[in-house]
Each structure stands twice: as C-alpha cells, then as structure tokens.
Coordinates of C-alpha atoms and ligand atoms in Angstrom, one line a residue:
M1 CA -0.1 -0.1 0.1
K2 CA 1.1 3.6 -0.6
Y3 CA 0.3 6.1 2.1
V4 CA 0.7 9.6 0.9
I5 CA -0.4 12.2 3.9
I6 CA 0.2 16.3 2.9
G7 CA 1.0 17.8 6.4
A8 CA 3.6 17.9 8.9
G9 CA 1.6 18.9 11.7
V10 CA -0.3 16.8 14.5
S11 CA -2.5 14.9 13.0
G12 CA 0.2 13.8 10.1
F13 CA 2.5 12.8 12.4
A14 CA 0.0 10.9 14.8
A15 CA -1.5 9.2 10.9
I16 CA 2.1 7.9 10.4
E17 CA 2.2 6.2 13.7
A18 CA -1.2 4.6 13.3
I19 CA -0.4 3.2 10.0
R20 CA 2.8 1.7 11.3
S21 CA 1.0 0.0 14.0
V22 CA -1.1 -2.0 11.2
D23 CA 1.3 -2.1 8.2
K24 CA 5.0 -2.4 8.8
V25 CA 5.8 -2.7 4.9
G26 CA 3.6 0.2 2.9
E27 CA 5.3 3.1 2.0
I28 CA 4.5 6.5 3.6
I29 CA 5.4 9.4 2.5
M30 CA 4.7 12.8 4.4
I31 CA 4.9 15.9 2.1
S32 CA 5.1 19.6 4.5
D33 CA 5.8 23.4 3.0
D34 CA 6.8 24.4 6.6
P35 CA 10.6 24.9 6.4
H36 CA 10.6 23.8 10.3
G37 CA 9.1 20.7 10.1
Y38 CA 7.0 19.6 13.1
Y39 CA 6.4 21.5 16.1
S40 CA 3.8 22.1 18.8
R41 CA 1.9 25.2 17.2
P42 CA 0.5 26.1 21.2
G43 CA 4.4 26.4 22.2
L44 CA 4.8 29.0 19.9
A45 CA 2.9 31.4 22.5
Y46 CA 5.9 30.6 25.1
Y47 CA 8.5 30.9 22.4
L48 CA 7.4 34.1 21.5
T49 CA 7.8 35.3 25.3
G50 CA 10.8 34.0 26.2
E51 CA 10.0 30.9 28.1
L52 CA 10.9 28.5 25.8
H53 CA 13.9 28.1 23.3
D54 CA 12.5 26.9 19.7
K55 CA 14.6 23.8 20.1
A56 CA 12.4 23.3 23.2
L57 CA 9.3 23.2 20.2
Y58 CA 10.0 20.0 18.7
P59 CA 8.1 16.6 20.6
R60 CA 10.6 14.5 18.2
T61 CA 13.9 13.1 17.6
A62 CA 15.1 12.1 14.6
G63 CA 15.8 8.7 16.2
D64 CA 11.9 8.6 16.6
Y65 CA 11.4 9.4 12.8
K66 CA 13.6 6.7 11.7
K67 CA 11.4 3.6 13.5
L68 CA 8.4 5.0 12.2
N69 CA 10.0 4.4 8.4
F70 CA 8.9 6.9 6.1
K71 CA 9.8 9.6 3.6
F72 CA 9.8 13.0 3.9
L73 CA 9.5 15.2 1.0
K74 CA 10.1 19.3 1.3
G75 CA 7.5 21.0 -1.1
R76 CA 4.2 22.2 -1.5
V77 CA 1.2 20.2 -3.0
T78 CA -0.3 22.4 -5.5
R79 CA -3.0 20.4 -6.9
I80 CA -5.2 17.0 -6.5
M81 CA -5.8 14.9 -9.4
R82 CA -8.2 12.1 -8.0
S83 CA -9.4 10.4 -11.1
E84 CA -5.4 9.4 -11.3
H85 CA -5.0 8.7 -7.7
A86 CA -2.1 11.7 -8.2
L87 CA -0.6 14.6 -6.6
E88 CA 1.0 17.8 -8.5
M89 CA 3.9 19.1 -6.3
D90 CA 5.1 22.6 -6.3
G91 CA 3.7 23.0 -9.7
K92 CA 5.5 20.0 -11.4
S93 CA 6.2 16.7 -10.7
R94 CA 4.0 14.1 -9.8
L95 CA 3.3 11.6 -7.0
V96 CA 1.1 9.1 -7.1
Y97 CA -1.1 8.0 -4.0
E98 CA -3.1 4.8 -3.0
K99 CA -4.3 6.5 0.4
L100 CA -4.1 10.0 0.8
L101 CA -4.7 12.1 4.0
I102 CA -5.0 16.0 4.1
A103 CA -3.7 17.5 7.2
V104 CA -2.9 20.9 5.9
G105 CA -4.1 22.7 8.8
A106 CA -5.8 26.1 9.1
R107 CA -4.5 29.7 8.5
A108 CA -5.4 33.3 9.7
M109 CA -7.6 35.2 8.3
P110 CA -6.4 38.1 6.4
L111 CA -6.8 41.7 7.6
E112 CA -8.6 43.6 5.3
I113 CA -8.2 46.7 5.9
P114 CA -5.3 49.9 3.8
G115 CA -1.8 49.1 4.4
A116 CA -2.3 45.2 5.7
K117 CA 0.3 44.5 3.6
L118 CA 3.0 46.6 5.1
D119 CA 6.3 45.1 7.2
G120 CA 5.4 45.2 10.2
V121 CA 2.1 43.4 10.4
V122 CA 2.4 40.1 11.4
K123 CA 0.0 37.1 12.5
L124 CA 1.2 33.7 14.3
D125 CA 0.4 30.6 12.2
H126 CA 3.9 29.2 11.7
L127 CA 7.4 29.6 14.2
T128 CA 8.3 31.8 11.0
D129 CA 6.3 34.3 11.9
A130 CA 7.0 34.0 15.6
K131 CA 10.7 34.8 14.3
N132 CA 9.6 37.2 12.6
I133 CA 7.8 38.9 15.3
L134 CA 11.0 38.5 17.3
K135 CA 12.8 40.4 14.5
L136 CA 10.5 42.7 14.3
A137 CA 9.5 43.5 18.6
K138 CA 13.3 44.1 18.6
R139 CA 13.3 47.5 16.2
G140 CA 10.1 49.0 17.7
K141 CA 8.7 49.9 20.7
T142 CA 4.6 50.2 20.1
A143 CA 2.9 47.1 19.3
V144 CA -1.3 46.9 18.0
V145 CA -2.8 43.7 18.4
V146 CA -6.4 43.3 16.7
G147 CA -8.5 40.4 17.7
G148 CA -9.6 38.1 20.1
G149 CA -9.5 34.1 21.3
I150 CA -6.5 32.9 22.0
T151 CA -4.0 34.3 19.3
A152 CA -4.7 38.3 20.6
L153 CA -4.0 37.3 24.0
E154 CA -0.4 35.7 23.2
L155 CA 0.4 38.3 21.2
T156 CA -0.5 40.8 23.3
E157 CA 1.3 39.0 26.2
G158 CA 4.0 38.3 24.0
L159 CA 4.5 41.6 22.6
H160 CA 5.3 42.6 25.9
A161 CA 7.8 40.3 27.3
R162 CA 9.8 41.7 24.3
G163 CA 9.7 44.9 25.9
M164 CA 6.8 46.7 23.5
N165 CA 4.2 49.2 24.5
V166 CA 1.2 47.1 23.6
H167 CA -2.0 48.6 23.0
Y168 CA -4.7 45.4 22.6
L169 CA -7.5 46.6 20.5
L170 CA -11.6 45.1 21.0
R171 CA -14.0 45.7 18.7
G172 CA -16.8 44.5 21.7
D173 CA -17.5 45.7 25.1
R174 CA -15.1 42.6 26.6
Y175 CA -12.8 39.5 25.6
W176 CA -13.2 36.5 24.4
S177 CA -17.1 37.4 24.9
N178 CA -18.3 34.2 23.2
V179 CA -16.8 31.9 25.7
L180 CA -15.9 33.0 28.8
D181 CA -18.5 35.2 30.7
K182 CA -18.8 39.0 32.4
H183 CA -16.6 38.0 35.2
E184 CA -13.9 36.1 33.1
S185 CA -13.4 38.7 31.0
L186 CA -13.2 41.5 33.6
V187 CA -10.3 39.2 35.0
V188 CA -8.4 38.7 32.0
E189 CA -8.4 42.0 30.8
G190 CA -7.9 43.1 34.9
R191 CA -4.6 41.3 34.7
L192 CA -3.5 43.0 31.4
R193 CA -4.0 46.6 32.6
A194 CA -1.8 45.0 35.8
E195 CA 1.0 43.9 33.4
G196 CA 1.3 47.1 31.6
V197 CA -0.9 46.6 28.5
T198 CA -3.5 49.2 27.2
L199 CA -7.0 48.2 26.4
H200 CA -9.1 49.6 24.4
H201 CA -13.0 48.5 24.1
H202 CA -14.9 49.6 20.8
A203 CA -11.4 50.3 18.9
E204 CA -12.0 49.2 15.2
L205 CA -8.8 49.5 13.1
V206 CA -9.8 50.7 9.5
E207 CA -6.0 51.7 8.2
I208 CA -2.4 51.1 8.7
S209 CA 0.2 53.9 7.9
G210 CA 3.8 53.4 6.4
R211 CA 6.8 55.4 6.4
N212 CA 7.4 57.0 3.4
G213 CA 9.7 54.9 1.1
N214 CA 10.3 52.1 2.9
G215 CA 7.2 50.4 3.7
R216 CA 7.3 49.9 7.0
V217 CA 4.2 50.2 9.3
N218 CA 4.5 53.9 11.6
G219 CA 0.7 54.3 12.9
V220 CA -2.8 53.1 12.5
R221 CA -6.2 55.1 12.2
F222 CA -9.3 54.1 14.2
L223 CA -13.0 54.5 12.8
D224 CA -13.7 56.9 15.3
G225 CA -10.6 59.3 13.3
R226 CA -8.5 58.8 16.4
T227 CA -4.4 57.9 15.2
M228 CA -1.7 56.4 16.7
K229 CA 1.5 56.1 16.4
C230 CA 3.0 52.3 16.4
D231 CA 5.8 50.2 14.8
L232 CA 3.9 46.7 14.2
V233 CA 0.2 45.7 14.1
A234 CA -0.2 41.7 14.6
Y235 CA -3.9 40.5 14.2
A236 CA -5.7 37.1 14.9
I237 CA -9.0 37.9 13.5
G238 CA -10.2 33.9 12.9
I239 CA -8.1 31.2 11.2
H240 CA -10.1 29.4 8.2
P241 CA -9.0 25.6 7.0
C242 CA -6.9 25.8 4.5
L243 CA -9.1 24.6 1.5
E244 CA -7.5 26.4 -1.7
L245 CA -6.1 22.8 -2.9
V246 CA -9.3 20.7 -2.6
R247 CA -11.8 23.8 -4.0
N248 CA -11.6 21.6 -7.5
T249 CA -11.9 18.6 -6.3
D250 CA -15.7 17.7 -6.1
L251 CA -14.7 17.1 -2.0
A252 CA -17.5 17.6 0.0
L253 CA -16.7 20.7 1.9
D254 CA -18.8 23.0 4.0
R255 CA -16.3 25.3 6.5
G256 CA -13.5 22.7 6.4
I257 CA -13.6 19.4 5.2
L258 CA -16.6 17.1 5.4
V259 CA -15.6 13.7 6.7
D260 CA -17.3 10.6 8.0
E261 CA -16.9 9.3 11.7
H262 CA -14.0 7.2 9.8
L263 CA -12.4 10.7 9.0
Q264 CA -13.3 9.6 5.2
T265 CA -14.5 11.6 2.5
N266 CA -17.1 11.7 -0.2
D267 CA -13.9 9.6 -2.1
P268 CA -13.1 6.6 -0.6
D269 CA -9.6 6.7 -0.7
I270 CA -9.2 10.4 0.5
F271 CA -9.3 11.1 4.2
A272 CA -8.8 14.4 6.1
A273 CA -8.0 15.2 9.8
G274 CA -7.0 18.2 12.1
D275 CA -8.0 21.8 11.4
V276 CA -8.8 21.4 8.0
A277 CA -11.2 18.8 8.5
Q278 CA -15.1 19.5 10.0
A279 CA -15.5 16.3 11.3
Y280 CA -18.7 14.9 12.3
D281 CA -20.0 14.4 16.3
P282 CA -22.5 11.2 16.5
L283 CA -23.6 12.5 19.7
S284 CA -24.8 15.7 18.4
G285 CA -25.6 14.6 15.2
R286 CA -23.7 17.9 13.7
S287 CA -20.0 18.7 11.9
V288 CA -18.0 20.7 13.7
L289 CA -15.0 22.7 13.5
D290 CA -12.1 22.5 15.9
S291 CA -8.2 24.2 16.4
L292 CA -7.6 22.2 19.1
W293 CA -4.1 20.1 19.4
N294 CA -5.8 16.7 21.2
P295 CA -8.9 16.6 18.6
A296 CA -6.2 16.9 16.0
R297 CA -4.1 14.3 17.4
D298 CA -6.9 12.2 17.9
Q299 CA -8.7 12.5 13.6
G300 CA -5.2 12.1 12.9
H301 CA -4.5 8.8 14.6
V302 CA -8.3 7.2 13.5
A303 CA -7.7 8.8 10.2
G304 CA -4.2 6.4 10.3
L305 CA -6.0 3.3 11.6
N306 CA -8.9 3.4 8.6
M307 CA -6.2 4.4 5.6
A308 CA -4.4 1.2 7.3
G309 CA -7.7 -0.9 6.5
R310 CA -8.5 -0.9 10.5
K311 CA -11.7 0.2 10.6
T312 CA -12.5 2.9 13.6
A313 CA -15.0 5.5 14.4
Y314 CA -13.8 9.0 16.2
L315 CA -16.1 9.4 18.9
K316 CA -15.8 13.2 19.7
P317 CA -14.9 13.9 23.0
P318 CA -15.9 17.2 24.2
P319 CA -13.6 19.6 23.7
F320 CA -11.1 20.2 26.3
N321 CA -8.3 22.8 26.7
V322 CA -5.9 23.7 29.4
T323 CA -4.6 27.1 28.5
R324 CA -3.0 30.4 29.7
L325 CA -4.9 33.8 29.7
A326 CA -3.0 36.6 30.7
G327 CA -0.9 33.8 33.1
L328 CA -4.0 32.6 34.5
T329 CA -4.1 28.7 34.1
T330 CA -8.1 28.7 31.9
T331 CA -9.4 24.8 31.4
I332 CA -12.5 25.2 29.1
I333 CA -14.5 21.7 28.7
G334 CA -17.9 20.9 26.8
A335 CA -20.4 23.6 25.7
V336 CA -19.5 26.8 27.7
G337 CA -20.3 30.2 25.6
R338 CA -22.7 31.1 22.9
G339 CA -23.4 33.8 20.2
H340 CA -20.7 35.8 18.6
D341 CA -17.2 37.6 19.6
E342 CA -17.2 41.1 17.9
D343 CA -13.7 40.1 17.5
V344 CA -13.3 36.9 16.2
I345 CA -14.6 35.7 12.5
G346 CA -15.8 32.2 12.7
I347 CA -13.3 30.3 14.9
A348 CA -9.9 31.2 16.3
R349 CA -6.9 29.2 17.4
G350 CA -7.3 26.8 20.4
D351 CA -11.2 27.2 20.0
S352 CA -14.1 24.8 18.8
E353 CA -17.1 25.2 17.4
T354 CA -18.8 22.5 20.3
W355 CA -17.8 25.5 22.9
R356 CA -20.7 27.6 21.9
G357 CA -23.5 25.1 20.8
L358 CA -25.0 25.4 24.3
P359 CA -27.9 23.7 24.7
D360 CA -30.5 24.9 27.6
A361 CA -28.6 25.2 31.1
I362 CA -28.2 26.8 34.0
V363 CA -25.2 28.7 35.2
A364 CA -23.7 27.5 39.3
Q365 CA -20.2 29.6 40.0
S366 CA -17.8 30.0 43.2
G367 CA -15.1 32.2 43.8
F368 CA -14.9 35.9 42.2
D369 CA -11.5 36.3 42.0
I370 CA -8.9 34.5 40.3
N371 CA -9.8 30.9 41.4
H372 CA -13.2 30.6 39.5
M373 CA -15.3 27.9 38.8
R374 CA -18.5 27.8 36.2
L375 CA -20.6 24.6 35.6
M376 CA -23.0 24.2 32.7
I377 CA -25.5 21.8 34.3
G378 CA -28.1 20.4 31.7
E379 CA -30.9 18.8 32.9
K380 CA -29.2 15.3 34.5
T381 CA -25.3 16.1 32.9
L382 CA -22.9 18.4 33.3
I383 CA -22.1 19.5 29.8
G384 CA -19.6 22.2 30.4
A385 CA -17.0 24.0 32.7
V386 CA -14.5 26.7 33.0
L387 CA -11.9 26.7 35.7
M388 CA -9.9 29.7 36.6
G389 CA -6.4 29.5 38.5
D390 CA -7.1 26.5 40.8
Q391 CA -7.3 23.5 38.4
T392 CA -7.7 20.4 41.3
L393 CA -11.2 19.9 39.8
S394 CA -10.7 19.6 36.0
R395 CA -9.4 16.4 35.1
P396 CA -12.3 14.9 37.4
L397 CA -14.6 17.6 35.4
E398 CA -13.8 16.2 32.2
K399 CA -14.3 12.8 33.0
M400 CA -17.6 13.5 34.2
I401 CA -18.4 15.8 31.6
S402 CA -16.9 13.1 28.8
G403 CA -18.7 9.9 31.5
R404 CA -22.1 11.9 31.2
A405 CA -21.8 11.5 34.3
D406 CA -25.7 11.4 36.2
I407 CA -25.2 14.2 38.4
S408 CA -29.1 14.1 39.5
P409 CA -27.8 13.3 43.2
I410 CA -26.4 16.5 43.3
R411 CA -28.4 18.7 41.0
E412 CA -30.2 20.5 42.9
K413 CA -27.3 21.1 45.6
L414 CA -25.3 23.2 42.5
M415 CA -27.5 25.2 42.3
T416 CA -28.5 26.4 45.4
P417 CA -27.4 30.6 45.8
E418 CA -23.4 30.2 47.3
A419 CA -23.7 26.6 46.7
P420 CA -19.8 24.9 48.4
I421 CA -20.0 24.0 44.2
A422 CA -16.0 23.2 44.5
N423 CA -16.6 20.5 47.6
L424 CA -19.9 19.2 46.3
I425 CA -18.2 18.2 42.8
A426 CA -15.5 16.8 44.7
D427 CA -17.0 14.3 46.8
F428 CA -18.9 13.5 44.3
W429 CA -16.4 12.8 42.0
I430 CA -15.2 10.1 44.5
V431 CA -18.3 8.4 44.1
W432 CA -19.0 8.3 40.3
S433 CA -15.2 7.5 39.6
E434 CA -14.9 4.3 41.5
Q435 CA -18.5 3.1 40.3
A436 CA -17.0 4.2 36.8
A437 CA -13.8 1.9 37.6
L438 CA -11.4 4.7 36.1
Ligands
FAD501 C1 -0.2 30.4 17.7 C2 -1.4 29.1 17.9 C3 -1.8 28.5 19.8 C4 -2.6 27.5 19.6 N1 -2.7 27.7 20.7 C5 -3.6 26.2 21.2 C6 -4.0 26.3 22.6 O1 -4.0 26.7 23.7 N2 -4.3 25.0 22.8 C7 -5.0 23.7 22.2 O2 -5.3 23.0 21.9 N3 -4.4 24.1 19.9 C8 -3.8 25.2 20.1 N4 -3.2 25.8 18.5 C9 -4.0 25.0 17.7 C10 -3.5 23.5 17.2 O3 -2.2 24.4 17.1 C11 -3.8 23.1 15.8 O4 -5.4 22.6 15.9 C12 -3.1 22.0 15.4 O5 -1.7 22.0 15.4 C13 -3.9 21.7 14.1 O6 -2.5 20.4 13.7 P1 -2.8 19.8 12.2 O7 -2.1 18.6 12.2 O8 -4.7 19.8 11.4 O9 -2.4 21.1 11.0 P2 -1.0 22.1 11.1 O10 -0.6 22.0 12.6 O11 -1.3 23.8 11.2 O12 -0.4 21.7 9.8 C14 -0.4 22.0 8.5 C15 0.6 21.0 8.4 O13 -0.1 21.6 6.4 C16 1.2 21.8 5.4 N5 0.8 22.0 4.3 C17 -0.1 23.3 4.6 N6 -0.4 23.4 3.2 C18 0.2 22.6 2.4 C19 0.5 22.3 1.1 N7 -0.3 22.8 -0.1 N8 1.6 21.3 0.6 C20 2.2 20.9 2.1 N9 2.1 21.2 2.9 C21 0.9 22.1 3.6 C22 1.9 23.2 6.8 O14 2.9 23.3 6.3 C23 2.2 22.2 7.8 O15 3.0 21.1 7.9 C24 -2.4 27.2 18.9 C25 -2.3 27.1 17.2 C26 -1.3 28.2 17.3 C27 -0.9 28.3 16.5

C-alpha cells in the first residue's frame, strides 16, 4: 500500500504512527511546505514570551522519525488529481497515492484594511511568523494588537514580554465574549492592565499607515478618526481551514472538508484530519470545526487506522483545552458559551465550535476572584465547565462531562445560591469515579 500524507502537523504524525501500528511494510510519504517541519504550534506562545527556546518546540527526535520508516518530502502540493490518484508538487512533479490524508491545517484570516501588507503587520501561524515577530519587536517600541481568542492574547503577552508598549484593541465591550462570561473576561482584562498593557474597547482599526520609502508600519487609524503611532501591528481575527487545494476536487466541503466518523471524505481513498477537517460528531449529529491540538492528534490517529484498513470510529469527546489567559491557567471543557464575538470571524486558534453549541443550561459558579469555576448544568449531566486559577477539579470535570455522569444526586444542591460547588463536585467525583472504575 502507498500512503501519502499532506501536512507535517500533529494530525499528520499521529496518522503515520497509527498506520505503522497496523502496516509495517507499506510505503508512507509525508509532504510539508513548512521549512521547520513538525513542532508544537501552541508552544509558539511560550517561544514568543521567551519561556521556551525554539529547540524545545520539537516533540520528536530524529530517532523517533527513523523508527516510523517514512519518507519526508519538502514542498508544496499544488493539485490533487483524484481520477488519477495523483498529486502535483510545486506545480511540476507528480506523485501517485493509494490512500491520501489531507492534514494541511488552517491559517489566519487576512486583515483586509488599507496598509495590511506593510512590513510590520504580523500574524501567528507558524514558527517562521514567530521568528519574524521577534525580529520586528527588537526594532520597534509600540505594538497594536487586534483580534480575539487565545492567539490575540498570546501576541499581546509575547510582545509585552519583549519590551514593547502594547495596545490591545477590542471591537466589542469585553474579551472573548462568546466563550468567557463577563466575570472571566474582566479577570483577564484586569490582569493585562496590571501587567502594563493598554486596552481599548469599541476600537476598530480602519487603516495602517507606513513610512514613506521603506514600506514599514508607522501608525494606525481608528474608525472614530483617532490615530496612533506604532511600529508593529499584530492580528488574530480568526482562522480558516486551508481549502484552496481541494476547491476543484469535488470533495464535499462546508466550512472545512466534510468527513464521516472514520475521517473519510466522500472519496473512499481520501481522508482528512485536524484543523482542515469538519468532523462528524455522532453525539450532536452535527459536523463541527475544532482548532485544538488533542482533537487534531486523535483525528489523525483514527484516520491512519482507517487508511491502513482497521475500521475505527472517531467518537468526538467534548473539547478540552488547558491554556493560559493573562498568566492564569484556564481550562475550558464542553459547551460553555454562545453567540458571536465581535473580535473573531468564525473560529480562532485553540477554539472549538462545540464550545458555543450551548443548549439550555443553568449556570452554577463559585469563586469571584482569580480562582473561579463555572459549571453548565443540563437536565441530568454537566454540559460544560470553565476553571480559572485552581485546577484541582479540571480532570475530574473533564471525565464527568465526557462520561456523561448522571449528576441528579447533587443537581439541586449545585443550583442553590452560595452552594459550595467545588466541594459538591469533589465529593461526587470520589463516588462516581469508583463506580465508573476510572
Ligand atoms: C499560535 C497558536 C496557538 C495555539 N494554541 C492552542 C491551544 O492553546 N490549545 C490547543 O489545543 N490548540 C492550540 N492551537 C491549535 C493547534 O496547534 C492546532 O489545532 C493543531 O496544530 C492542528 O494540527 P494540524 O495537524 O491539523 O495542522 P497544522 O499543525 O497546521 O499542520 C499543517 C501542515 O500542513 C502543511 N501544509 C499546508 N498546506 C500544504 C500544502 N499545500 N502542501 C504541503 N504542505 C502543506 C503545513 O506546512 C503544516 O506542516 C494553537 C495554534 C497556534 C498556531
């Protein structure tokens, strides 16, 4: 069997590992156009702040690759010729496949305002972007960040850590309003201010201006006419799955490449996984986009097994993300928000559409300081949770939400005013996990 994988991200590598666990002799070829190969994209945030060296971003060693026995081709796939089971690389060479995995990820939505192409306007998709940001941060003093979700915050904190004066612009009235509640947004914003970041609400950028001659950013103009001098503009206004390669292939598309629970497209020899895939969720009956490391890895694994002939279903668990928001460890599980965030178009990095699929739920929360827990309570089960600061209950809550624990014995108590919800959950967990033998 000849397997070809387009993309050297976590989903592509998980697929290689899965194929090799079933098929020890088949030929595997991986193709990527990223000059830095496979590295941790969430780790880019820590590389920007200086907490991680770029060498620490690589999860695999040369020895690990050797054991997997695959061929790596550096280059860009420019066309998929389904009827010939072939790919075109860099507009010239041709490569045939028997089973193909499309794992090309997603990329930043472009900023579409005058001046967006000037030198000094940056996004954070790749290690190359991060290296460019660090270079630019050395030569300037003031940065403007626009957008929402995790990446806008990572850009803000990274630039601040590199000594820049950072102005963070929000179109809406609070940070990440379709996932966090008001209290949680205010905690994040308060911490950013305390660090020295300047926040601007209801601020919309309409133009970036450049210095005459060298095409470098030197300022921005807001919708209300105000202007500000700056040396760098960073944006994170949402991402979109990389669909250019598949637009003319008649593969079924929606917001991403549509795949069934086997990660198979409408072509039985073509699979898709990770940020580019819109995967079927048997629990909700909907197909959703995630931009999360763990689902990308799990989808790649399941796609690889299916490509190698071991029929396996991807049972999408409630999305789970442990991240850091303004220095505060925050875990988001299941469905926690709804509506639209004015700072993000569609989905952001480290985000899941499932987080906003909130059915009717009652909110219980405790801790109105930095150690905060919010639970979304359904009829019999917990539907979602946000934990800020103290993370003691994050794994138990993940297990209870994904295992659809019947919380009827504590449901009423959780909903009483001033309920000690952390204690109730901790006590319930001891009993439930024993019964569930976790
Ligand atoms: C800054 C940042 C912060 C993040 N934070 C979090 C977080 O806190 N938590 C979390 O869970 N997730 C986070 N994520 C998201 C997570 O990293 C992604 O969901 C995950 O990496 C997706 O993996 P993937 O394999 O689908 O795609 P990717 O890792 O994007 O890999 C795609 C690969 O395809 C290659 N490629 C694309 N087009 C072509 C082509 N035509 N030809 C050849 N090669 C091609 C690319 O070069 C790349 O190698 C973050 C991502 C970023 C960038």
